[in-house]
Coordinates of C-alpha atoms and ligand atoms in Angstrom, one line a residue:
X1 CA -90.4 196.3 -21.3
X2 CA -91.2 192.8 -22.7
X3 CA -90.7 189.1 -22.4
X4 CA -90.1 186.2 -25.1
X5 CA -90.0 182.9 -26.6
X6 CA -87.8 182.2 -28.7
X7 CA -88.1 178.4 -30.4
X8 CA -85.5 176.9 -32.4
X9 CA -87.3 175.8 -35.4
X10 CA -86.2 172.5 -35.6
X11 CA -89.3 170.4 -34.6
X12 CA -92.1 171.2 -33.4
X13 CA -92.8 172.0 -30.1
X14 CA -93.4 169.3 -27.3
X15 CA -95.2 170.0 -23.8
X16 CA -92.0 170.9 -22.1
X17 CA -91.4 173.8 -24.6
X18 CA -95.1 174.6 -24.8
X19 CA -94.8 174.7 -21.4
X20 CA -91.7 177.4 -21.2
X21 CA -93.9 179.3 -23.7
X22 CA -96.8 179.2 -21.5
X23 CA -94.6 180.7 -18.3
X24 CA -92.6 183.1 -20.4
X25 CA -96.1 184.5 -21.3
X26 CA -97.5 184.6 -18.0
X27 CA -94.8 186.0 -16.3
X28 CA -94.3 188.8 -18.8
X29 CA -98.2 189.7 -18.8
X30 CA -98.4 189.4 -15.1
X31 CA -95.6 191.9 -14.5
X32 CA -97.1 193.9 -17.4
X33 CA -94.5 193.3 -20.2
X34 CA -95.0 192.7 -23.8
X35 CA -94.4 189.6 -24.7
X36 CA -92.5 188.8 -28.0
X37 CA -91.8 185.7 -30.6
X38 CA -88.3 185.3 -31.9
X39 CA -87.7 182.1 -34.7
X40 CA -84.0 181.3 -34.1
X41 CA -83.4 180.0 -37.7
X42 CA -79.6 180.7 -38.1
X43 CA -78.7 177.2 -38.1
X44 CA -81.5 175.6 -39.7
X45 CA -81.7 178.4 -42.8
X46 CA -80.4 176.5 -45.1
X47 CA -83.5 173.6 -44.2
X48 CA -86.3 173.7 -47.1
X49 CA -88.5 172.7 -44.1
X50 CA -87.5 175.1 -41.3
X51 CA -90.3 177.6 -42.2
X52 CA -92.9 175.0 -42.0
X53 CA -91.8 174.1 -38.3
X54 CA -91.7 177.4 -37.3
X55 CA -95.5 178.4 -38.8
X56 CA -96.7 175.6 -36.7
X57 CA -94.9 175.9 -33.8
X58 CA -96.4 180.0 -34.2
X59 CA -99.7 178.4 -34.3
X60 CA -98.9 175.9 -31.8
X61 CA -98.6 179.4 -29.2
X62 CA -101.5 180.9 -30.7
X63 CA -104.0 177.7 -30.9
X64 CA -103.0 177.9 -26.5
X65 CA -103.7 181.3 -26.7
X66 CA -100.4 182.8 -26.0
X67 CA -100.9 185.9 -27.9
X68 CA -97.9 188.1 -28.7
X69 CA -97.3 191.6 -29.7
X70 CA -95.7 193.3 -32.1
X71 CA -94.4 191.2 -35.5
X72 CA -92.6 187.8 -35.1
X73 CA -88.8 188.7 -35.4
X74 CA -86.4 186.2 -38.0
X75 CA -83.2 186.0 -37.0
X76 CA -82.1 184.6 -40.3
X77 CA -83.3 188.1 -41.4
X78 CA -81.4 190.5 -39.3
X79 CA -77.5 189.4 -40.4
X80 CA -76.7 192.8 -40.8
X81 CA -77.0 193.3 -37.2
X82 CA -75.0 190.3 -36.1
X83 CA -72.5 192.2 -38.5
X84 CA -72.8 195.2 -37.0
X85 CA -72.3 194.3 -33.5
X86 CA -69.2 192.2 -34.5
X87 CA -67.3 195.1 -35.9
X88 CA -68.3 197.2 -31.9
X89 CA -66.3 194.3 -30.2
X90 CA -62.9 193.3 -29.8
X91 CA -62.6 190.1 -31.4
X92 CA -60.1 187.9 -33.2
X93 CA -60.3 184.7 -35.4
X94 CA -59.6 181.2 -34.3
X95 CA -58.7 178.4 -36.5
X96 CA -59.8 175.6 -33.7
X97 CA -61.0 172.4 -34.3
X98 CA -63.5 170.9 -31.6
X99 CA -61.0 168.1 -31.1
X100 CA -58.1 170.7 -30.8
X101 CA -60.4 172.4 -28.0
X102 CA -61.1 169.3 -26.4
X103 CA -57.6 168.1 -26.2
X104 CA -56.2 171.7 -24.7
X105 CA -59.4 172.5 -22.5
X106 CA -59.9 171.8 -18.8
X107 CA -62.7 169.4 -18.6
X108 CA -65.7 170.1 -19.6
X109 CA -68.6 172.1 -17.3
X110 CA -71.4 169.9 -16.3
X111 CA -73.6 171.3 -19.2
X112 CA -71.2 170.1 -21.4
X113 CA -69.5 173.6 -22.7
X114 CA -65.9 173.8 -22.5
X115 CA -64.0 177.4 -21.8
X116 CA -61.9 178.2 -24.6
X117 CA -57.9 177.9 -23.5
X118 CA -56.9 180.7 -25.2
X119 CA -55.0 178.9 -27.9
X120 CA -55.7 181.3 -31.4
X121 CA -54.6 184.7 -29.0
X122 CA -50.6 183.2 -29.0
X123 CA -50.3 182.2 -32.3
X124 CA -47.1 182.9 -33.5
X125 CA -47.1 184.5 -37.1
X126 CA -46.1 181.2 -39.1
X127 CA -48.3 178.6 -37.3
X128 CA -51.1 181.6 -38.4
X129 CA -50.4 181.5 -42.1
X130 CA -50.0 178.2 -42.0
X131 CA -53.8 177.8 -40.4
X132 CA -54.9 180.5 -42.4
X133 CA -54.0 178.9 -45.4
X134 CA -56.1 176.0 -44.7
X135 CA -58.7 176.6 -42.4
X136 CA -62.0 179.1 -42.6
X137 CA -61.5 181.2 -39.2
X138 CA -64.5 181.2 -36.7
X139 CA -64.4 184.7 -34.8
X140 CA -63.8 185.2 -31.1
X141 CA -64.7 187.9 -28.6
X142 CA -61.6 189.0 -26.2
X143 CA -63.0 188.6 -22.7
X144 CA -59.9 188.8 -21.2
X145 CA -60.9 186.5 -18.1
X146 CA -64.0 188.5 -17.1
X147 CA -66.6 187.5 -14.7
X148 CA -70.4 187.9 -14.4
X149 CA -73.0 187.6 -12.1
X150 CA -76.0 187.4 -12.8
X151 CA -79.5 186.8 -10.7
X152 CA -81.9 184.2 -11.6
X153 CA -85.7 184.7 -10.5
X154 CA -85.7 181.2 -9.2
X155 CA -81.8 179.8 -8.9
X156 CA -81.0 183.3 -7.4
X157 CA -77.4 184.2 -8.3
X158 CA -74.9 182.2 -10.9
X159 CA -71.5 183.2 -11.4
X160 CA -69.4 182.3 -14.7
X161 CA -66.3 183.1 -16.1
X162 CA -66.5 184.6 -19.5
X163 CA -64.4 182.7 -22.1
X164 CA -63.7 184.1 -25.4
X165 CA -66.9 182.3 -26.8
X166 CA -67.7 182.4 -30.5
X167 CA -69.5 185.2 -32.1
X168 CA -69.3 183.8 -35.9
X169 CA -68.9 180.3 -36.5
X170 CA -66.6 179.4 -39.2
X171 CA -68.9 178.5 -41.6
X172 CA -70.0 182.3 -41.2
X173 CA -73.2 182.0 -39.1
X174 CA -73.6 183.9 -36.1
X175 CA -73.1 182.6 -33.3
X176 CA -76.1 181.9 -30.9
X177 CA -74.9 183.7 -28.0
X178 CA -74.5 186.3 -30.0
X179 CA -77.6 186.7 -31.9
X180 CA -79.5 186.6 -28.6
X181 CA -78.3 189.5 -27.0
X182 CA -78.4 191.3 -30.2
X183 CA -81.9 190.2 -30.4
X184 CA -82.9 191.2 -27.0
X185 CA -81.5 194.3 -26.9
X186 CA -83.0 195.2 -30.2
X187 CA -86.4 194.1 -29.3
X188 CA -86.3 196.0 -25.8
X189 CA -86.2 192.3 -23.9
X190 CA -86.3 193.6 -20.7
X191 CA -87.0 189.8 -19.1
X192 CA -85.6 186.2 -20.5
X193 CA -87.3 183.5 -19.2
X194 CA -86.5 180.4 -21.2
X195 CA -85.8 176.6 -20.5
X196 CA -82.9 175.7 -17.6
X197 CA -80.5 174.2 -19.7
X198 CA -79.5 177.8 -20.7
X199 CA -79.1 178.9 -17.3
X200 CA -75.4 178.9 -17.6
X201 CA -75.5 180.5 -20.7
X202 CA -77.0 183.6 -19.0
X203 CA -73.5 185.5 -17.4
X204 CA -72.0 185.0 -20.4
X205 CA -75.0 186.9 -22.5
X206 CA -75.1 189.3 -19.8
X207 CA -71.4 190.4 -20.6
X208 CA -72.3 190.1 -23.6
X209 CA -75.1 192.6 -23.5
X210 CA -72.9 195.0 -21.0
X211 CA -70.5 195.3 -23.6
X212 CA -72.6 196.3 -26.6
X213 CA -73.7 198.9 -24.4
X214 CA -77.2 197.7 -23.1
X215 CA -78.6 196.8 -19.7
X216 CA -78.7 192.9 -19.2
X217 CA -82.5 191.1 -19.0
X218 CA -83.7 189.6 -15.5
X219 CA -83.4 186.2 -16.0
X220 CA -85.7 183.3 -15.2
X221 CA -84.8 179.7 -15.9
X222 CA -87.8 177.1 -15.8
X223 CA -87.4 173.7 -14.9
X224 CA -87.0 171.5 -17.9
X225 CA -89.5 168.5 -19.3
X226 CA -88.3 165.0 -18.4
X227 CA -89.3 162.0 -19.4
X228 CA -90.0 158.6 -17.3
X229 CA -86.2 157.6 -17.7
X230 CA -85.4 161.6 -16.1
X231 CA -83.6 161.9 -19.4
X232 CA -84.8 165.5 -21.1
X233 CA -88.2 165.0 -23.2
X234 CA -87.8 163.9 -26.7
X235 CA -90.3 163.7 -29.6
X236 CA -89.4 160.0 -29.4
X237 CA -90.8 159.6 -25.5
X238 CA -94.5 159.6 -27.5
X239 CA -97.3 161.6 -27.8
X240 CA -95.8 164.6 -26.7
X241 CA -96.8 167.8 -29.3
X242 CA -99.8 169.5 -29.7
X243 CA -100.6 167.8 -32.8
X244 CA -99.8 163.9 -31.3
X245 CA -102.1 165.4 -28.4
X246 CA -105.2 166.4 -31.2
X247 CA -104.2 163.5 -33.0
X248 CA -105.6 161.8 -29.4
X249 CA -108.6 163.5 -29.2
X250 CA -107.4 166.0 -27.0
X251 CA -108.3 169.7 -27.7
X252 CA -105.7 173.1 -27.4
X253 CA -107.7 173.7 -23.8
X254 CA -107.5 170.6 -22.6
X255 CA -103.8 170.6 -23.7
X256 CA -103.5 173.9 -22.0
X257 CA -105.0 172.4 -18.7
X258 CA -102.5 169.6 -18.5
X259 CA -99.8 172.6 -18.7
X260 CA -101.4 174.2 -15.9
X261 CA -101.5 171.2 -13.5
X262 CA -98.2 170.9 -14.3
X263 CA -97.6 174.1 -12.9
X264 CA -100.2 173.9 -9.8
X265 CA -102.1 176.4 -11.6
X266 CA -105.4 174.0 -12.3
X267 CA -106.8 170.7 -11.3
X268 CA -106.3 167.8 -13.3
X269 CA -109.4 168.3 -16.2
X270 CA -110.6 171.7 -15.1
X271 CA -111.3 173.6 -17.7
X272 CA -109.2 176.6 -18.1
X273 CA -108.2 179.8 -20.3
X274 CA -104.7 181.9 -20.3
X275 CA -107.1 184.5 -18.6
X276 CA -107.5 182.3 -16.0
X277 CA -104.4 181.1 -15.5
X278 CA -102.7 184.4 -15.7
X279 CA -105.4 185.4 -12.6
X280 CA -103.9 182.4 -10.6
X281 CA -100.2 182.7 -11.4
X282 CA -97.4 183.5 -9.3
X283 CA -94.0 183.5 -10.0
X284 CA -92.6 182.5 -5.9
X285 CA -94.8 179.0 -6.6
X286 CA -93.7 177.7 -9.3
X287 CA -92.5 174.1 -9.2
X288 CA -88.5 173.8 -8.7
X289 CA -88.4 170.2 -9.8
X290 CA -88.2 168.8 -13.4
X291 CA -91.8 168.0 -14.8
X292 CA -92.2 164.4 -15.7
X293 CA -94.1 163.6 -18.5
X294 CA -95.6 160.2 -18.8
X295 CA -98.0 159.9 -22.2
X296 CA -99.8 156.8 -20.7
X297 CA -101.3 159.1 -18.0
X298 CA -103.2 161.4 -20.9
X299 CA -103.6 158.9 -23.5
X300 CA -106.0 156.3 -21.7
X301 CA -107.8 159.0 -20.5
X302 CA -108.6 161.0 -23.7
X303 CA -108.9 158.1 -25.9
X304 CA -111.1 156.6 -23.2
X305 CA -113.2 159.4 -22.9
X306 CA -113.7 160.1 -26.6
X307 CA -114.7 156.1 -27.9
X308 CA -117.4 156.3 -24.7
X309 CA -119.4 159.0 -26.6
Ligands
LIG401 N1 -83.7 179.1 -29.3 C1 -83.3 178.5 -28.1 C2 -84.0 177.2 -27.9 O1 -84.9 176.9 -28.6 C3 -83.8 179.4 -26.9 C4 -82.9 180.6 -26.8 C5 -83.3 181.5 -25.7 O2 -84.4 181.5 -25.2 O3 -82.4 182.3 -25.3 O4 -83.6 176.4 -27.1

């Protein structure tokens, strides 16, 4: 039984994913999990710098004293997996462009995704030589329709259709949705708790992870980071990583503490460990709303602090 992160590496860390990491952790070690790292570098492999990001953001965790067990999992690494789940499902290729999607699909869901129409499943035989003459094929799971339920620890239930999502892209990269429930299932994932705006990923994963045979994760989708505007935090909203923080005069701790009265866990510049926090944690109180970050509130008051002395 275990828990994870599992950062994209492509920049590092700001509070609002510091502080998904610092949730995952505590609600995996308070309901006595593991709790695992996963670098999701399928998309970025081919970036010189994408092993950099991910070392700090690996000693980002570690510097706030989210310690982890067992070793950090790659997924660039495990393509043979991906592979090997691929050929267990029934799948079939699809020579769509975005645009092509865009102009067939209904409208798009409010997080933006759009359900795949079906298009590449009725191709007659000559408009499928003709695309497969010309166009690398991305690869399709047949989900004939299906729907999933699943339960979130704080939204409670979401329903989704399953489309025929991608498993391979067609530049050959696994898919994420994919390599996710590949991962899980291979790391014994048990609980994914992991930033909102994948919330209405989750039924689809859960098929997902149904079908290749395992027992779909309990879910639990934390509020996202926002900035002044409401608009999802950005590296561009200011100091918002651990480094800009040091950079400040701030220390891991005191980073860790403004995490914690984020999450009603600690009073604003109490001192506070992961110990501590995990003593004083508890999942039914954790804050439903967004969590608005405002660098002025932190900034005057650690570079005040620090030019006093
Ligand atoms: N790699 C994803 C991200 O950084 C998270 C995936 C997950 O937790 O399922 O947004």
């Amino acid at each position: 039984m275990a828990g994870r992160f599992a950062p994209s590496p492509t920049s590092d860390l700001h509070l609002g994913n510091l502080r998904t990491a610092l949730v995952a952790w505590l609600l995996a070690r308070s309901s006595g999990r593991g709790f695992r790292l996963r670098v999701e570098d399928l998309d970025t492999q081919r970036v010189a710098a994408a092993g950099d990001t991910a070392r700090r953001q690996l000693g980002d965790l570690a510097a706030l004293g989210l310690d982890h067990d067992g070793t950090v999992v790659w997924q660039s690494r495990r393509l043979s997996a991906y592979a090997g789940a691929v050929d267990r499902l029934d799948t079939y290729p699809c020579y769509c462009t975005r645009r092509e999607i865009a102009e067939a699909a209904s409208a798009p869901h409010g997080d933006g995704y759009r359900p795949y129409p079906g298009t590449c499943l009725r191709l007659s035989a000559a408009r499928r030589a003709a695309l497969e003459a010309t166009r690398r094929p991305a690869l399709r799971v047949r989900a004939g329709g299906a729907r999933m339920t699943v339960t979130d620890l704080w939204a409670g239930e979401v329903t989704g259709v399953v489309d025929d999502f991608v498993l391979v892209r067609n530049d050959g990269v696994p898919a994420y949705n994919l390599a996710v429930v590949v991962d899980d299932l291979a790391m014994g994932i048990d609980q994914v708790c992991r930033g909102d705006d994948l919330l209405s990923s989750s039924p689809r994963q859960a098929w997902l992870a149904a079908r290749l045979g395992g027992t779909p994760p309990a879910y639990a989708h934390v509020p996202l980071a926002v900035n002044r505007d409401g608009k999802r935090l950005a590296k561009r909203d200011g100091a918002v990583t651990l480094a800009d923080l040091i950079g400040l005069g701030g220390t891991p701790s005191e980073v860790l503490g403004l995490l914690a009265v984020s999450l009603g866990l600690a009073e604003p510049r109490e001192p506070v460990t992961t110990a501590l926090l995990l003593g004083r944690f508890d999942a039914a109180r954790l804050p439903r709303r967004p969590w608005a970050v405002d660098p002025s509130d932190y900034e005057a008051a650690w570079v005040n602090s620090r030019s006093i002395t």
